[in-house]
Amino acid sequence: MNSVRARTDRILDWLQRTGTDVLAMQETKCKDEQFPHERFEELGYRVAHVGLSQWNGVAIASRVGLDDVQIGFDDQPGFSKDPEAEPALEARAIGATCAGVRVWSLYVPNGRDLHDPHYTYKLDWLAKLRADAHGWATAAPEQPIALVGDWNVAPTDDDVWDPAFFEGKTHTSQPERDAFHAFAEVGYTDVVRPYAPGPGVYTYWDYTQLRFPKKQGMRIDFVLGSPAFTARVTGAEIDRNERKGKGASDHAPVIVDLEV
């Protein structure tokens, strides 16, 4: 999203135009008291948000119920630049139940560089999320669960505009891809891919170097569904047009339709 306050009008216009019931947002870049709750409530959406500073931040907006809100998953690791300091929990995960569906809005750490401590943090974060997500689906197999958000991983070469460009960089390294594919091993499915086959289907285009008009993007935003969630999916798409125009985010919305 890259700042909810800078894009509130676009978000609300999009919600009205598409009739979306539940919206998971990442990179809101604001504290809780700065989030424009009133604007969403005017359209009938309740919002759960966690933001600690001008960085990170995740939210869920729903007009079909917002229950059992949880900030962070149980084993979520923290991060600190100082190895001697206590790692701080960042605003990267929030869960809520919306019309019976358990939705998690997730902003996976970027990783920064293959030799940066943030890269190790990213891999640990994904491993801990996978373990918890496996536990959720095992404990309540009938519960539809959606892991939604910016995963900062391009799991295959089809998910980047030029694999050679990303050699030696984050997002496409084998450990990151293995961490992403490990979710499939515990039953979570990329529910969008069957409806948006690649290559050349992306969700993110960097603001620099005219990446969007050059069609130089990445697919790093996903909805991974538990078996109970996947069974209810009737369609999906990536709204590439929303990346266009003034004030657009560098990410495009990923939309999933469910059988009610």
Short mmCIF file of C-alpha atoms in Angstrom, two decimals:
data_model
loop_
_atom_site.label_atom_id
_atom_site.label_comp_id
_atom_site.label_asym_id
_atom_site.label_seq_id
_atom_site.Cartn_x
_atom_site.Cartn_y
_atom_site.Cartn_z
CA MET A 1 0.00 0.00 0.00
CA ASN A 2 2.83 2.37 0.93
CA SER A 3 0.95 4.77 3.30
CA VAL A 4 -2.77 4.54 4.00
CA ARG A 5 -3.09 8.25 4.81
CA ALA A 6 -1.67 9.28 1.44
CA ARG A 7 -4.05 6.93 -0.38
CA THR A 8 -7.26 6.97 1.65
CA ASP A 9 -9.37 8.47 -1.13
CA ARG A 10 -8.14 5.93 -3.66
CA ILE A 11 -8.72 3.04 -1.26
CA LEU A 12 -12.25 4.08 -0.40
CA ASP A 13 -13.13 4.76 -4.03
CA TRP A 14 -11.84 1.30 -4.90
CA LEU A 15 -13.85 -0.34 -2.11
CA GLN A 16 -17.04 1.35 -3.30
CA ARG A 17 -16.37 0.54 -6.94
CA THR A 18 -15.56 -3.13 -6.38
CA GLY A 19 -17.89 -3.91 -3.50
CA THR A 20 -15.09 -5.66 -1.61
CA ASP A 21 -16.22 -7.01 1.76
CA VAL A 22 -12.85 -7.49 3.45
CA LEU A 23 -9.61 -5.64 2.72
CA ALA A 24 -6.22 -6.62 4.16
CA MET A 25 -3.72 -3.75 4.11
CA GLN A 26 0.03 -3.70 4.62
CA GLU A 27 2.62 -0.96 4.98
CA THR A 28 0.08 1.51 6.36
CA LYS A 29 2.97 3.61 7.73
CA CYS A 30 1.12 5.21 10.64
CA LYS A 31 0.42 4.81 14.32
CA ASP A 32 -2.98 3.51 15.43
CA GLU A 33 -4.24 6.97 16.36
CA GLN A 34 -3.28 8.28 12.91
CA PHE A 35 -5.26 5.70 10.94
CA PRO A 36 -8.32 7.25 9.19
CA HIS A 37 -10.86 5.04 10.97
CA GLU A 38 -13.74 7.47 10.53
CA ARG A 39 -13.48 7.50 6.75
CA PHE A 40 -13.81 3.72 6.61
CA GLU A 41 -16.60 3.65 9.17
CA GLU A 42 -18.60 6.11 7.09
CA LEU A 43 -18.73 3.43 4.38
CA GLY A 44 -19.73 0.72 6.83
CA TYR A 45 -16.32 -0.85 7.45
CA ARG A 46 -14.88 -1.72 10.83
CA VAL A 47 -11.09 -1.59 11.00
CA ALA A 48 -8.49 -3.40 13.08
CA HIS A 49 -5.04 -1.84 12.76
CA VAL A 50 -1.65 -2.05 14.38
CA GLY A 51 1.00 0.55 13.68
CA LEU A 52 3.84 1.63 15.91
CA SER A 53 5.62 4.26 13.81
CA GLN A 54 5.93 5.61 10.28
CA TRP A 55 7.13 2.17 9.16
CA ASN A 56 5.34 -1.13 8.58
CA GLY A 57 1.74 -1.27 9.87
CA VAL A 58 -1.04 -3.73 8.94
CA ALA A 59 -4.82 -3.53 8.99
CA ILE A 60 -8.04 -5.37 8.15
CA ALA A 61 -11.18 -3.49 7.09
CA SER A 62 -14.43 -5.48 7.00
CA ARG A 63 -18.11 -4.79 6.44
CA VAL A 64 -19.11 -8.40 7.27
CA GLY A 65 -17.87 -8.60 10.84
CA LEU A 66 -14.56 -8.19 12.61
CA ASP A 67 -14.17 -10.55 15.55
CA ASP A 68 -11.41 -12.10 17.65
CA VAL A 69 -8.79 -9.56 16.62
CA GLN A 70 -5.23 -10.68 17.35
CA ILE A 71 -2.17 -8.47 16.99
CA GLY A 72 0.78 -10.59 15.93
CA PHE A 73 0.86 -14.38 15.75
CA ASP A 74 1.89 -16.28 18.86
CA ASP A 75 5.48 -17.09 17.90
CA GLN A 76 6.18 -13.96 15.86
CA PRO A 77 9.85 -13.01 16.21
CA GLY A 78 11.10 -9.46 16.73
CA PHE A 79 14.03 -7.59 15.27
CA SER A 80 16.78 -5.27 16.44
CA LYS A 81 19.74 -3.81 14.57
CA ASP A 82 21.72 -4.10 17.78
CA PRO A 83 22.54 -7.78 18.49
CA GLU A 84 22.90 -6.91 22.19
CA ALA A 85 19.41 -5.38 22.41
CA GLU A 86 16.12 -7.17 22.98
CA PRO A 87 14.40 -7.75 19.60
CA ALA A 88 11.30 -5.58 19.22
CA LEU A 89 8.03 -6.94 17.86
CA GLU A 90 7.14 -5.05 14.68
CA ALA A 91 3.68 -4.20 13.31
CA ARG A 92 3.64 -6.91 10.67
CA ALA A 93 0.70 -9.21 11.44
CA ILE A 94 -2.91 -8.87 12.49
CA GLY A 95 -5.70 -11.44 12.39
CA ALA A 96 -9.49 -11.22 12.60
CA THR A 97 -12.52 -13.38 11.82
CA CYS A 98 -14.77 -11.93 9.12
CA ALA A 99 -18.04 -13.74 8.38
CA GLY A 100 -16.51 -16.98 9.62
CA VAL A 101 -13.26 -16.63 7.68
CA ARG A 102 -10.04 -16.16 9.62
CA VAL A 103 -8.05 -13.48 7.80
CA TRP A 104 -4.43 -12.61 8.51
CA SER A 105 -2.97 -9.41 7.08
CA LEU A 106 0.78 -9.99 6.80
CA TYR A 107 3.75 -7.82 5.91
CA VAL A 108 6.72 -10.16 5.65
CA PRO A 109 10.11 -8.56 6.35
CA ASN A 110 11.99 -7.41 3.26
CA GLY A 111 15.33 -9.03 4.04
CA ARG A 112 17.30 -6.09 2.61
CA ASP A 113 20.40 -8.05 1.59
CA LEU A 114 21.48 -11.67 1.65
CA HIS A 115 24.14 -10.86 4.25
CA ASP A 116 22.01 -8.52 6.36
CA PRO A 117 20.63 -9.62 9.77
CA HIS A 118 17.22 -8.65 8.39
CA TYR A 119 17.49 -11.56 5.93
CA THR A 120 17.94 -14.04 8.77
CA TYR A 121 15.04 -12.35 10.55
CA LYS A 122 12.89 -12.76 7.43
CA LEU A 123 13.57 -16.48 7.19
CA ASP A 124 12.87 -16.94 10.90
CA TRP A 125 9.67 -14.90 10.60
CA LEU A 126 8.40 -17.09 7.76
CA ALA A 127 9.33 -20.28 9.59
CA LYS A 128 7.50 -19.22 12.74
CA LEU A 129 4.45 -18.13 10.75
CA ARG A 130 4.38 -21.47 8.95
CA ALA A 131 4.51 -23.38 12.23
CA ASP A 132 1.68 -21.32 13.73
CA ALA A 133 -0.41 -21.49 10.53
CA HIS A 134 -0.01 -25.27 10.48
CA GLY A 135 -1.25 -25.35 14.05
CA TRP A 136 -4.30 -23.23 13.26
CA ALA A 137 -5.36 -25.45 10.36
CA THR A 138 -4.72 -28.64 12.31
CA ALA A 139 -6.62 -27.51 15.39
CA ALA A 140 -9.69 -26.38 13.41
CA PRO A 141 -9.67 -27.97 9.93
CA GLU A 142 -13.19 -26.70 9.23
CA GLN A 143 -12.08 -23.06 9.75
CA PRO A 144 -11.32 -21.20 6.49
CA ILE A 145 -7.98 -19.39 6.96
CA ALA A 146 -6.45 -16.86 4.57
CA LEU A 147 -2.86 -15.65 4.86
CA VAL A 148 -2.99 -12.40 2.93
CA GLY A 149 -0.41 -9.79 2.13
CA ASP A 150 2.98 -8.67 0.94
CA TRP A 151 5.22 -11.72 1.25
CA ASN A 152 8.34 -10.08 -0.23
CA VAL A 153 9.13 -13.36 -1.99
CA ALA A 154 8.87 -14.18 -5.70
CA PRO A 155 8.53 -17.97 -5.48
CA THR A 156 9.40 -18.85 -9.10
CA ASP A 157 11.27 -17.29 -12.00
CA ASP A 158 7.91 -16.62 -13.67
CA ASP A 159 7.19 -14.19 -10.84
CA VAL A 160 9.91 -11.68 -11.82
CA TRP A 161 10.49 -9.75 -15.00
CA ASP A 162 14.13 -10.83 -15.31
CA PRO A 163 15.52 -13.63 -13.12
CA ALA A 164 19.09 -12.65 -13.98
CA PHE A 165 18.51 -9.16 -12.59
CA PHE A 166 17.70 -10.64 -9.18
CA GLU A 167 20.63 -13.03 -8.90
CA GLY A 168 22.39 -12.51 -5.59
CA LYS A 169 19.52 -10.40 -4.23
CA THR A 170 16.66 -10.94 -1.84
CA HIS A 171 13.15 -12.04 -2.80
CA THR A 172 14.34 -14.78 -5.17
CA SER A 173 17.03 -16.58 -3.18
CA GLN A 174 16.54 -20.32 -2.70
CA PRO A 175 16.12 -20.14 1.11
CA GLU A 176 13.34 -17.56 0.70
CA ARG A 177 11.62 -19.61 -1.97
CA ASP A 178 11.92 -22.74 0.15
CA ALA A 179 10.37 -20.88 3.09
CA PHE A 180 7.45 -19.81 0.91
CA HIS A 181 6.89 -23.26 -0.63
CA ALA A 182 6.94 -24.78 2.85
CA PHE A 183 3.44 -23.39 3.39
CA ALA A 184 2.17 -25.71 0.66
CA GLU A 185 3.68 -28.61 2.57
CA VAL A 186 1.32 -27.88 5.47
CA GLY A 187 -1.76 -27.48 3.25
CA TYR A 188 -1.85 -23.81 2.23
CA THR A 189 -2.55 -23.06 -1.43
CA ASP A 190 -1.81 -20.03 -3.61
CA VAL A 191 -5.48 -19.53 -4.53
CA VAL A 192 -4.85 -16.76 -7.08
CA ARG A 193 -2.44 -18.53 -9.43
CA PRO A 194 -5.07 -20.78 -11.11
CA TYR A 195 -6.98 -17.66 -12.15
CA ALA A 196 -3.95 -15.48 -12.99
CA PRO A 197 -1.39 -17.74 -14.69
CA GLY A 198 2.09 -16.45 -15.46
CA PRO A 199 4.61 -15.50 -16.58
CA GLY A 200 4.26 -11.74 -16.76
CA VAL A 201 1.51 -11.50 -14.12
CA TYR A 202 2.76 -9.23 -11.36
CA THR A 203 1.49 -7.47 -8.25
CA TYR A 204 4.35 -5.01 -7.65
CA TRP A 205 6.27 -2.54 -9.79
CA ASP A 206 8.99 -0.35 -8.29
CA TYR A 207 8.46 3.40 -8.60
CA THR A 208 11.97 3.81 -10.01
CA GLN A 209 13.23 3.27 -13.57
CA LEU A 210 9.71 3.38 -15.07
CA ARG A 211 9.21 -0.23 -14.03
CA PHE A 212 5.43 -0.15 -14.49
CA PRO A 213 5.20 1.09 -18.09
CA LYS A 214 8.11 -1.19 -18.95
CA LYS A 215 6.17 -4.13 -17.46
CA GLN A 216 9.11 -4.90 -15.18
CA GLY A 217 7.32 -6.21 -12.13
CA MET A 218 7.25 -8.93 -9.51
CA ARG A 219 4.54 -11.14 -8.05
CA ILE A 220 5.12 -10.88 -4.31
CA ASP A 221 1.57 -10.40 -2.96
CA PHE A 222 -0.37 -13.57 -2.23
CA VAL A 223 -3.45 -15.11 -0.67
CA LEU A 224 -2.55 -18.52 0.72
CA GLY A 225 -5.61 -20.47 1.78
CA SER A 226 -6.12 -23.40 4.11
CA PRO A 227 -7.99 -26.36 2.60
CA ALA A 228 -11.30 -25.09 4.01
CA PHE A 229 -10.68 -21.64 2.51
CA THR A 230 -9.43 -22.92 -0.85
CA ALA A 231 -12.56 -25.04 -1.26
CA ARG A 232 -14.67 -21.88 -1.20
CA VAL A 233 -12.71 -19.88 -3.78
CA THR A 234 -14.70 -19.22 -6.97
CA GLY A 235 -12.41 -16.69 -8.66
CA ALA A 236 -9.43 -14.39 -8.28
CA GLU A 237 -7.69 -11.54 -10.08
CA ILE A 238 -4.97 -8.92 -9.78
CA ASP A 239 -6.33 -5.41 -10.34
CA ARG A 240 -3.42 -4.11 -12.39
CA ASN A 241 -5.33 -0.97 -13.39
CA GLU A 242 -5.18 0.26 -9.80
CA ARG A 243 -1.42 0.65 -10.17
CA LYS A 244 -2.09 3.40 -12.72
CA GLY A 245 -2.72 7.10 -12.19
CA LYS A 246 -1.81 9.76 -9.69
CA GLY A 247 -1.12 8.61 -6.15
CA ALA A 248 -1.11 4.91 -6.97
CA SER A 249 0.56 2.43 -4.67
CA ASP A 250 3.46 0.42 -6.06
CA HIS A 251 1.38 -2.70 -5.33
CA ALA A 252 -1.82 -3.76 -7.10
CA PRO A 253 -4.82 -5.18 -5.18
CA VAL A 254 -5.20 -8.97 -5.20
CA ILE A 255 -8.87 -9.98 -5.20
CA VAL A 256 -10.37 -13.34 -4.22
CA ASP A 257 -14.05 -14.29 -4.57
CA LEU A 258 -15.57 -16.78 -2.15
CA GLU A 259 -18.70 -18.91 -2.24
CA VAL A 260 -20.98 -17.77 0.58
#
